[in-house]
mmCIF file of C-alpha atoms and ligand atoms in Angstrom:
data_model
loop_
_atom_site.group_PDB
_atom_site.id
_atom_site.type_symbol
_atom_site.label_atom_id
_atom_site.label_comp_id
_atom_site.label_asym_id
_atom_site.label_seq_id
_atom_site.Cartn_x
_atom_site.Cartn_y
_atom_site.Cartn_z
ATOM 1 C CA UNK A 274 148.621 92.019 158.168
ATOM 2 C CA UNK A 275 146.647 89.109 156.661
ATOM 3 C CA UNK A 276 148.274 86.143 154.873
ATOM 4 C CA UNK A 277 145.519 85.684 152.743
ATOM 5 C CA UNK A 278 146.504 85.990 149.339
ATOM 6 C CA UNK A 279 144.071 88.644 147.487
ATOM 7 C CA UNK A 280 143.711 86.844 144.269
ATOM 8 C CA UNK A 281 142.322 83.731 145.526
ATOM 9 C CA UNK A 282 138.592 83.540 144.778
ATOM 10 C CA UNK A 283 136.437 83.049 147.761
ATOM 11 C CA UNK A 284 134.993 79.426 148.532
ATOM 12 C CA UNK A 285 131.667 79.805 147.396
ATOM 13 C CA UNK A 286 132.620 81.334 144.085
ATOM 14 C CA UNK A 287 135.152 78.363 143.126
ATOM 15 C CA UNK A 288 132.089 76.279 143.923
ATOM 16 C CA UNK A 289 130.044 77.232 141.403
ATOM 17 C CA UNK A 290 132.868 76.987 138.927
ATOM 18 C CA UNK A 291 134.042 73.499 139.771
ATOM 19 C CA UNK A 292 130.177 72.125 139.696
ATOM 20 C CA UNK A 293 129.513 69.439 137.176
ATOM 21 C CA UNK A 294 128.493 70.856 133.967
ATOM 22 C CA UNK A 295 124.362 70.614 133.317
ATOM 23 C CA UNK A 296 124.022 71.799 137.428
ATOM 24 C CA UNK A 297 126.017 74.448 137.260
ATOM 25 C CA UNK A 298 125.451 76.405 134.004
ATOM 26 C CA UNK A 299 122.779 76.940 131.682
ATOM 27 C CA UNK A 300 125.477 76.626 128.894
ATOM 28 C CA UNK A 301 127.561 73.640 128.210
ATOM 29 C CA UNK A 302 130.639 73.276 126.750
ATOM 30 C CA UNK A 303 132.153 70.860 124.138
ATOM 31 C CA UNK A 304 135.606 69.494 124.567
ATOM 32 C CA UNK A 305 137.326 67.693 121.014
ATOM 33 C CA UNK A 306 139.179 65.077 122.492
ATOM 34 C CA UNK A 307 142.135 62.871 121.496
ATOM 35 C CA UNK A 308 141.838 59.716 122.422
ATOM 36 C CA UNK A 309 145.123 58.291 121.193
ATOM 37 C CA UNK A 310 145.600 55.502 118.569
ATOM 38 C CA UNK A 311 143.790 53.007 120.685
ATOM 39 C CA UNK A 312 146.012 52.095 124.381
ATOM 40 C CA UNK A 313 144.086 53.532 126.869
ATOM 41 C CA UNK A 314 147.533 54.517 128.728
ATOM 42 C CA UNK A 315 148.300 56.495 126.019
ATOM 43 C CA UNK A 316 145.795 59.135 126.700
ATOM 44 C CA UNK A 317 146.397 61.992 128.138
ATOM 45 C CA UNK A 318 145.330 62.874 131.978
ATOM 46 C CA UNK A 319 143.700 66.103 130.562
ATOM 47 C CA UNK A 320 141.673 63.870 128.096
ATOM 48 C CA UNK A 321 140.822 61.670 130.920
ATOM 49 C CA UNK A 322 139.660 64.262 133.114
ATOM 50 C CA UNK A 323 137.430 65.211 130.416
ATOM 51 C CA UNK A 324 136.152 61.711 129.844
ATOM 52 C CA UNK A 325 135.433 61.954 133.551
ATOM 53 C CA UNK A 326 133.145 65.068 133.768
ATOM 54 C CA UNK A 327 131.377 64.293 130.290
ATOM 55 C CA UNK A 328 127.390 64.262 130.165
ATOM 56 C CA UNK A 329 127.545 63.053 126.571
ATOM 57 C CA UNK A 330 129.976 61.715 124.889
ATOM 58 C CA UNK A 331 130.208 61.401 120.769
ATOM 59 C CA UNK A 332 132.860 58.932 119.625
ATOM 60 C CA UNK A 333 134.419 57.711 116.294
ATOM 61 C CA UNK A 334 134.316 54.763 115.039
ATOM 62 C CA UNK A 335 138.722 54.214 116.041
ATOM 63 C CA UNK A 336 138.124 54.688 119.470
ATOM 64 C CA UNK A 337 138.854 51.709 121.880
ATOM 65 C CA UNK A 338 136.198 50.262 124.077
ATOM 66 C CA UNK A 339 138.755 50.406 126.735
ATOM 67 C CA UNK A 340 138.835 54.403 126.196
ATOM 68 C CA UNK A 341 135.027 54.737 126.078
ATOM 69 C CA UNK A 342 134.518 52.797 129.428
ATOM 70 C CA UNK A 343 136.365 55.702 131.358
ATOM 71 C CA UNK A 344 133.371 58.213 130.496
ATOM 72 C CA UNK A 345 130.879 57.825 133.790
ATOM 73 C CA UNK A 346 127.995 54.682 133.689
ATOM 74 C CA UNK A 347 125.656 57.289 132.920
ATOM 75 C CA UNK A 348 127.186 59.527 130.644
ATOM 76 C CA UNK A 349 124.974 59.130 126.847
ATOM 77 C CA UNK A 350 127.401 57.280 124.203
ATOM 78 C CA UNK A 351 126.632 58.396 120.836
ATOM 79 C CA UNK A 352 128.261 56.711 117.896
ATOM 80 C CA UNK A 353 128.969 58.859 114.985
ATOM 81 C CA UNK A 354 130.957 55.951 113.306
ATOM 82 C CA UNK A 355 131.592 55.743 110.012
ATOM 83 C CA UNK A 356 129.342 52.669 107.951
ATOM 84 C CA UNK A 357 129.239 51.119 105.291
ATOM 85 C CA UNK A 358 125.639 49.873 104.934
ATOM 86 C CA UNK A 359 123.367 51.818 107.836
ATOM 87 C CA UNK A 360 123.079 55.509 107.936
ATOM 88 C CA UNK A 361 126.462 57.244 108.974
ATOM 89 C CA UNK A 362 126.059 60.921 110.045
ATOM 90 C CA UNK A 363 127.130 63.716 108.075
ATOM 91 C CA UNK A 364 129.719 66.102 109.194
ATOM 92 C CA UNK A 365 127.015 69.108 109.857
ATOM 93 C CA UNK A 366 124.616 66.702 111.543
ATOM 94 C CA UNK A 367 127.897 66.242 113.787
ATOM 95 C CA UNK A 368 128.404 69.677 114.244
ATOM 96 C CA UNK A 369 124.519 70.303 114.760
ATOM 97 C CA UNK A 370 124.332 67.953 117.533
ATOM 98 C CA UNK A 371 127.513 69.172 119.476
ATOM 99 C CA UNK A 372 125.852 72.659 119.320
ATOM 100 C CA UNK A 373 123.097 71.190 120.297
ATOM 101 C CA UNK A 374 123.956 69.447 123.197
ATOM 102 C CA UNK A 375 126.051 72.112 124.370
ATOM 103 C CA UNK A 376 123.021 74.542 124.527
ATOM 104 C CA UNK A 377 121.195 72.193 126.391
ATOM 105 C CA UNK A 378 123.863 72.542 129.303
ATOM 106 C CA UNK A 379 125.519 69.224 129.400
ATOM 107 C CA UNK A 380 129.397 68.791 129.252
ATOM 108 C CA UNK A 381 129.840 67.295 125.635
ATOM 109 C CA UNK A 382 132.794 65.252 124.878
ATOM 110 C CA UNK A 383 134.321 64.603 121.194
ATOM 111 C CA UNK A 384 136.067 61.944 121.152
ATOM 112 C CA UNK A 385 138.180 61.040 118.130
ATOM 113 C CA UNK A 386 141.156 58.283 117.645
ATOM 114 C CA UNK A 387 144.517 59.743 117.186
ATOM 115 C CA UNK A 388 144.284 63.868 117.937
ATOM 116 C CA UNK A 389 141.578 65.803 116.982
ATOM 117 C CA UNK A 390 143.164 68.078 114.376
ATOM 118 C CA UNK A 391 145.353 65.328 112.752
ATOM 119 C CA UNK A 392 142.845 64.125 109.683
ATOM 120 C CA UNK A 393 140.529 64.560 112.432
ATOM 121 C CA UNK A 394 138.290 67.200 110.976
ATOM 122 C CA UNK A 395 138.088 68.914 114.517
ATOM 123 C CA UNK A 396 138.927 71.993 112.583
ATOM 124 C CA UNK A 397 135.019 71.580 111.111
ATOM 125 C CA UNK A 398 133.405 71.494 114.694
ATOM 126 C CA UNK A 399 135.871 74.061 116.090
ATOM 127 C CA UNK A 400 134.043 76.392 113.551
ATOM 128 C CA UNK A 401 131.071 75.292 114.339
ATOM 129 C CA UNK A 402 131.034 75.820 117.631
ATOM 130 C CA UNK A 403 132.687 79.370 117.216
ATOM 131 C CA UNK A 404 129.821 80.195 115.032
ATOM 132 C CA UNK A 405 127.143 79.352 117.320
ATOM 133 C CA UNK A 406 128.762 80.944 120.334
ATOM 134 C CA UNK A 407 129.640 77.662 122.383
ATOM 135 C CA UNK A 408 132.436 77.387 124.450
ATOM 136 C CA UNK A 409 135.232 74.434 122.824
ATOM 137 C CA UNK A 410 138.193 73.266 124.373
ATOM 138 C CA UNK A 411 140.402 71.107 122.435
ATOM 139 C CA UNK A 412 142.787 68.486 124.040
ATOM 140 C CA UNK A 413 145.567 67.310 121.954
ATOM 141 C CA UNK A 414 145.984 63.366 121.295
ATOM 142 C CA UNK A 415 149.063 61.003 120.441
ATOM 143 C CA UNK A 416 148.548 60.940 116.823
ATOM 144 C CA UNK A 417 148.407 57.227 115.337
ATOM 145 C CA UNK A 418 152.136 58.181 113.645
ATOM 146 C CA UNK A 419 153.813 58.487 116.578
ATOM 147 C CA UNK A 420 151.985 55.055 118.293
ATOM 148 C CA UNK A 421 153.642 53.542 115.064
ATOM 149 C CA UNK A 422 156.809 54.695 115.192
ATOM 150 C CA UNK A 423 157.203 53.836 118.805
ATOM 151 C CA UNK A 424 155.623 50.465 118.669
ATOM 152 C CA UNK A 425 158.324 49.559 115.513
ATOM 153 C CA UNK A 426 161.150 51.102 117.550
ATOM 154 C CA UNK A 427 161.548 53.251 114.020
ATOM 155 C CA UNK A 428 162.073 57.221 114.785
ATOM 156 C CA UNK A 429 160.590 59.543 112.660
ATOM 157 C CA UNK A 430 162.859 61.809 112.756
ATOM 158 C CA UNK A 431 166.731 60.089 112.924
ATOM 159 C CA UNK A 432 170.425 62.137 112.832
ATOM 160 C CA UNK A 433 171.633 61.542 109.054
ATOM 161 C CA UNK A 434 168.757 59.865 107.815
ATOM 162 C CA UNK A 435 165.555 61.921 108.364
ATOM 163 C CA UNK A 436 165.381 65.401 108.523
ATOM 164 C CA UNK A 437 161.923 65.683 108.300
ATOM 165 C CA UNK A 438 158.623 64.033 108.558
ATOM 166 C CA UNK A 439 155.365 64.731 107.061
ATOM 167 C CA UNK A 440 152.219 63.322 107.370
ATOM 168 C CA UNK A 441 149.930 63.162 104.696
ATOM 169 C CA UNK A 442 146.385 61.819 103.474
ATOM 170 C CA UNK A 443 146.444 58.884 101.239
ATOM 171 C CA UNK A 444 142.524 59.543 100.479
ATOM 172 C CA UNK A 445 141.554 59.199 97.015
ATOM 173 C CA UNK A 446 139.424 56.886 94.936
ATOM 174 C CA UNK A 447 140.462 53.252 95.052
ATOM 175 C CA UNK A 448 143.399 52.749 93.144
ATOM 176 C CA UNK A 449 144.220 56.675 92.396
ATOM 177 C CA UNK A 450 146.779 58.450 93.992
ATOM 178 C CA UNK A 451 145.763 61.815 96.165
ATOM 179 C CA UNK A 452 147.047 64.980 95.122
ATOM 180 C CA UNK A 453 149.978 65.939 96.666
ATOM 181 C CA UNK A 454 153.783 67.191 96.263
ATOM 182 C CA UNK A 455 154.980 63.836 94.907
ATOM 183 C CA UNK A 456 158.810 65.917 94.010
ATOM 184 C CA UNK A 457 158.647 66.857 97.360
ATOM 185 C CA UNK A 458 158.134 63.556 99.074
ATOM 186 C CA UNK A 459 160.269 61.663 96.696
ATOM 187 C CA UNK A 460 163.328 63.633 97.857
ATOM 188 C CA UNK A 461 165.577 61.246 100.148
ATOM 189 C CA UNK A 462 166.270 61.638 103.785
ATOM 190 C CA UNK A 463 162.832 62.418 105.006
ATOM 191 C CA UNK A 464 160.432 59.677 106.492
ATOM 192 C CA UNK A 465 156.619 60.315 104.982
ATOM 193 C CA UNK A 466 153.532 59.291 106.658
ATOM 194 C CA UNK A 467 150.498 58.545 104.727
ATOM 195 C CA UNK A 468 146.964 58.214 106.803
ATOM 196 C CA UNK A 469 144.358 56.230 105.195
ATOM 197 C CA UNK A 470 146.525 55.163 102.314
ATOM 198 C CA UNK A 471 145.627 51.154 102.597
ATOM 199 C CA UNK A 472 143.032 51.318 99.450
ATOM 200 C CA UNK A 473 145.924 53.670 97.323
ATOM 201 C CA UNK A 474 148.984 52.169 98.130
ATOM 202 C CA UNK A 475 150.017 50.597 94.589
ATOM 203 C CA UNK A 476 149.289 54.266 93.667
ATOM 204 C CA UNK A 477 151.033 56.095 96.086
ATOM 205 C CA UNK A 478 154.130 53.350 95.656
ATOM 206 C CA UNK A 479 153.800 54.304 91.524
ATOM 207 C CA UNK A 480 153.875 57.960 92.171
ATOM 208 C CA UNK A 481 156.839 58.546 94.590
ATOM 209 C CA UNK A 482 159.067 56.167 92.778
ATOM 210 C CA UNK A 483 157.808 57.933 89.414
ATOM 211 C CA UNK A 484 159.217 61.155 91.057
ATOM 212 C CA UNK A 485 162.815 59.668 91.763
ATOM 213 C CA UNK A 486 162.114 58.037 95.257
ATOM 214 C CA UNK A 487 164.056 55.029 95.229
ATOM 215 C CA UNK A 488 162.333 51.540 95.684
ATOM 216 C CA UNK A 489 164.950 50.228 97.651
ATOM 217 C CA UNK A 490 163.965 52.733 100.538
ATOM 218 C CA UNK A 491 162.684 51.265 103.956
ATOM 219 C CA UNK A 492 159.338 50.870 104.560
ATOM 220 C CA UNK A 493 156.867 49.950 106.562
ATOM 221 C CA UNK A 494 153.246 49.594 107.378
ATOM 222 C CA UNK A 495 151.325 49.520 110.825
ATOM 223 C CA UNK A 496 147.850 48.477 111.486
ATOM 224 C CA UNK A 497 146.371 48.818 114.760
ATOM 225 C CA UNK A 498 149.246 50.899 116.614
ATOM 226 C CA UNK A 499 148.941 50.393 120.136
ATOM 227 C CA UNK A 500 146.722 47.905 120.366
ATOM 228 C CA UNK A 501 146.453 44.238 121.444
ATOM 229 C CA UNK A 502 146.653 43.205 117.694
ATOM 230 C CA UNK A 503 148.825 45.309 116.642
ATOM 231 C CA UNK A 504 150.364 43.802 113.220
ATOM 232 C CA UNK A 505 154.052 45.658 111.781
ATOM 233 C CA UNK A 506 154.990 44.230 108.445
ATOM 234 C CA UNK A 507 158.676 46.018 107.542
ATOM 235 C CA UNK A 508 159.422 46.029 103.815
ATOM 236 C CA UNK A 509 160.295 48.631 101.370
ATOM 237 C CA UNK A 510 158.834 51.514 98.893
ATOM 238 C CA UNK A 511 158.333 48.596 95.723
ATOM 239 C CA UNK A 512 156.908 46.177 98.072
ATOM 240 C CA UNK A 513 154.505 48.826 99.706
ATOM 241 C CA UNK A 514 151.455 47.759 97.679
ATOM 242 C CA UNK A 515 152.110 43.433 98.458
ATOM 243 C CA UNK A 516 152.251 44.723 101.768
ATOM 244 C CA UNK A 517 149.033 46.480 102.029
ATOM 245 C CA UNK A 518 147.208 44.291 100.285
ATOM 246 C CA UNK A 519 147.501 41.760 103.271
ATOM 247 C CA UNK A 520 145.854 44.539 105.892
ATOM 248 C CA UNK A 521 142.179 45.168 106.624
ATOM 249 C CA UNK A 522 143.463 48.587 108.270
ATOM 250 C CA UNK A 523 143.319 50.758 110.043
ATOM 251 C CA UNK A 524 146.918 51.650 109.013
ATOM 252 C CA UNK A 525 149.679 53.595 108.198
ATOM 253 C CA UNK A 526 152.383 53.076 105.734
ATOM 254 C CA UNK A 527 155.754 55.326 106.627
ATOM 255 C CA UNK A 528 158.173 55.384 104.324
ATOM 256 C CA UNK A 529 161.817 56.848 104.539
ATOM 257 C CA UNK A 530 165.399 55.815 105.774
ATOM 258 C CA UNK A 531 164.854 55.719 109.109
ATOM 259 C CA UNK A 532 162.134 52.880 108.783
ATOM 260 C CA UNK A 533 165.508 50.502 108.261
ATOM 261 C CA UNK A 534 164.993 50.630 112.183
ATOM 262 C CA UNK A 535 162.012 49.001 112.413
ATOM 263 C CA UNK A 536 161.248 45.929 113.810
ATOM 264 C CA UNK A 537 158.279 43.562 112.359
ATOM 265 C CA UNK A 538 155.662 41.874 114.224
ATOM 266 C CA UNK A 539 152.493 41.189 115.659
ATOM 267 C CA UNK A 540 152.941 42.049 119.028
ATOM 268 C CA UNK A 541 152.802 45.966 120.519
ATOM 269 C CA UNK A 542 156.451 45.715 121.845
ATOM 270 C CA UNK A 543 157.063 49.116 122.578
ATOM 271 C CA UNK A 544 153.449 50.033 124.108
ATOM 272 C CA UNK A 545 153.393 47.004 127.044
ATOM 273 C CA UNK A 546 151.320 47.915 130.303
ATOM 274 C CA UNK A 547 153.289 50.044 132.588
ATOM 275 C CA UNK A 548 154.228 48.499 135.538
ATOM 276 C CA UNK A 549 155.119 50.768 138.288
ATOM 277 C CA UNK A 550 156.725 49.192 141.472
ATOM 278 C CA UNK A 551 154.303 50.172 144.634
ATOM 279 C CA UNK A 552 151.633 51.146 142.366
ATOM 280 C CA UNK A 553 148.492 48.798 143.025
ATOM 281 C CA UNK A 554 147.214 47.870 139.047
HETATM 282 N N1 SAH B 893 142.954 61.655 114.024
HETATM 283 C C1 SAH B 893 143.589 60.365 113.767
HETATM 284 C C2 SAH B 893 143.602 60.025 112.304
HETATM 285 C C3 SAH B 893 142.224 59.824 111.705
HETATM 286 S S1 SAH B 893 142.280 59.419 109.983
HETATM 287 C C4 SAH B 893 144.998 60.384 114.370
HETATM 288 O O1 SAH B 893 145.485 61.450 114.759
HETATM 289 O O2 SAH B 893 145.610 59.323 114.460
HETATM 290 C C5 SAH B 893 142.091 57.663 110.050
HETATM 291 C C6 SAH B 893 143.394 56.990 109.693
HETATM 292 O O3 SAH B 893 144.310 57.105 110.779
HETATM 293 C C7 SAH B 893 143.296 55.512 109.434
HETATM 294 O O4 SAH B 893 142.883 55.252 108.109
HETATM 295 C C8 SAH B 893 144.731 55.082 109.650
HETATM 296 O O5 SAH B 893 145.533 55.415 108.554
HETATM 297 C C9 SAH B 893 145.150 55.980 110.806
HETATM 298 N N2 SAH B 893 145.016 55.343 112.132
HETATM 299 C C10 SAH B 893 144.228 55.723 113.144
HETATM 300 N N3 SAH B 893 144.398 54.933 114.229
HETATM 301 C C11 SAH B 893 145.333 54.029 113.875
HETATM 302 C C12 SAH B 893 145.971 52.951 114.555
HETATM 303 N N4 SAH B 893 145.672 52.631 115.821
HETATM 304 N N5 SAH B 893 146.900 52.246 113.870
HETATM 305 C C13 SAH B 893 147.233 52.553 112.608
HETATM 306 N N6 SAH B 893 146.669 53.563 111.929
HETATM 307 C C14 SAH B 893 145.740 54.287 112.542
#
């Protein structure tokens, strides 16, 4: 009787399939990536094994230098960054190029701040990808909201005073409000989350107090979860808009009872360095 278990795969085989990508296939893959609002501790060992095996990797504009410098020495950094006066690539050029890269052999990496399919638009190269037969892997990310919440000490979700939490795009032209549920988010006990909501924020303010949210109700606004300068500024629905006016971004204004928790500041209190006793830094 042999102890060999049968469903192992022989040596050679698992070889070939650990092999770094452009050596060992004639297809590559692309992974969408989460790279967290910013910490580099706050990214997930999956993501940085990722980072770790990429040939190429194509980054946002949110993500940390302290994230990017994980990827190999000589793995290609492209910037797909959003700008305001040079040429900023268009979504299909993005989804072009993965493909492209991918077919070439090399393990591509996507990195985007946050996780991919929060306001992310990895749902766009996901498709892409599917339609052009190459292999995608996504890895999740810690979502600016939650960097936010845990920085301020404020829960999203709290016993008695938030049932629910939503997130939701503040996008819209300067000074108009998105279209959304305002009923829905006005109703009390419920914290909301609005993503890119600096530029609309009187608007947003107008709209949910318009639809019975009351302007006493905590609030507060976080720019740069997570990272060294972090800024928390804790005030309520009515003074949302005074608020934001005082950030450059990028930000996120939560609004809702259990923001009464929150602490202000301009120091990342709740996302220090871990220090682990025997662990060599
Ligand atoms: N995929 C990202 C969100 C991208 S949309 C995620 O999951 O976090 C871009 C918006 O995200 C910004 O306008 C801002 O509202 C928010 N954001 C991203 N990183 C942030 C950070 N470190 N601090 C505060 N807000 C952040």
């Amino acid at each position: 009787m042999t102890t060999q278990r049968s469903s192992r795969p022989p040596r050679a085989r698992r070889l070939v399939v650990l092999g770094r990508g452009a050596a060992a296939r004639s297809q590559g893959r692309v992974w969408l990536v989460g790279a967290g609002p910013g910490d580099p501790e706050l990214l997930t060992l999956k993501a940085l094994k990722a980072l770790q095996m990429a040939d190429v990797v194509v980054h946002d504009g949110l993500v940390s230098d302290e994230v990017l410098d994980l990827a190999p020495a000589a793995a290609r950094r492209i910037s797909v960054a959003k700008r305001k006066s040079r040429h900023s690539y268009a979504q299909d050029e993005i989804n072009r190029m993965l493909v492209a890269f991918a077919r070439e052999g090399l393990e591509v990496v996507r990195l985007k701040g946050g996780d991919p399919f929060v306001f992310g638009r990895g749902g766009e190269e996901l498709e892409a990808c599917r339609e052009a037969g190459v292999e995608c892997h996504v890895v999740p990310g810690v979502t600016a909201a939650l960097a936010a919440g845990a920085s301020a000490g404020a829960p999203l979700t709290h016993r008695g005073s938030a049932q629910a939490v939503t997130f939701v795009t503040g996008h819209a032209a300067v000074g108009e409000a998105p279209d959304l549920d305002w009923a829905a988010l006005a109703r009390a006990n419920q914290t909301v989350v609005i993503y890119m909501g600096l530029s609309t924020a009187a608007a947003i303010g107008d709209r949910l107090m318009a639809a019975g949210r009351d302007g006493a109700t905590p609030a507060l606004i976080v720019e740069n979860a997570s990272r060294s300068d972090e800024r928390r500024i804790v005030t309520t629905l009515s003074g949302l808009a005074g608020a934001a006016e005082t950030l450059a971004g990028p930000a996120l204004l939560m609004v809702g009872e259990a923001m009464a928790l929150a602490t202000a500041g301009s120091s990342p209190a709740g996302v220090q360095p871990l220090k682990v006793q025997g662990v060599s830094q």
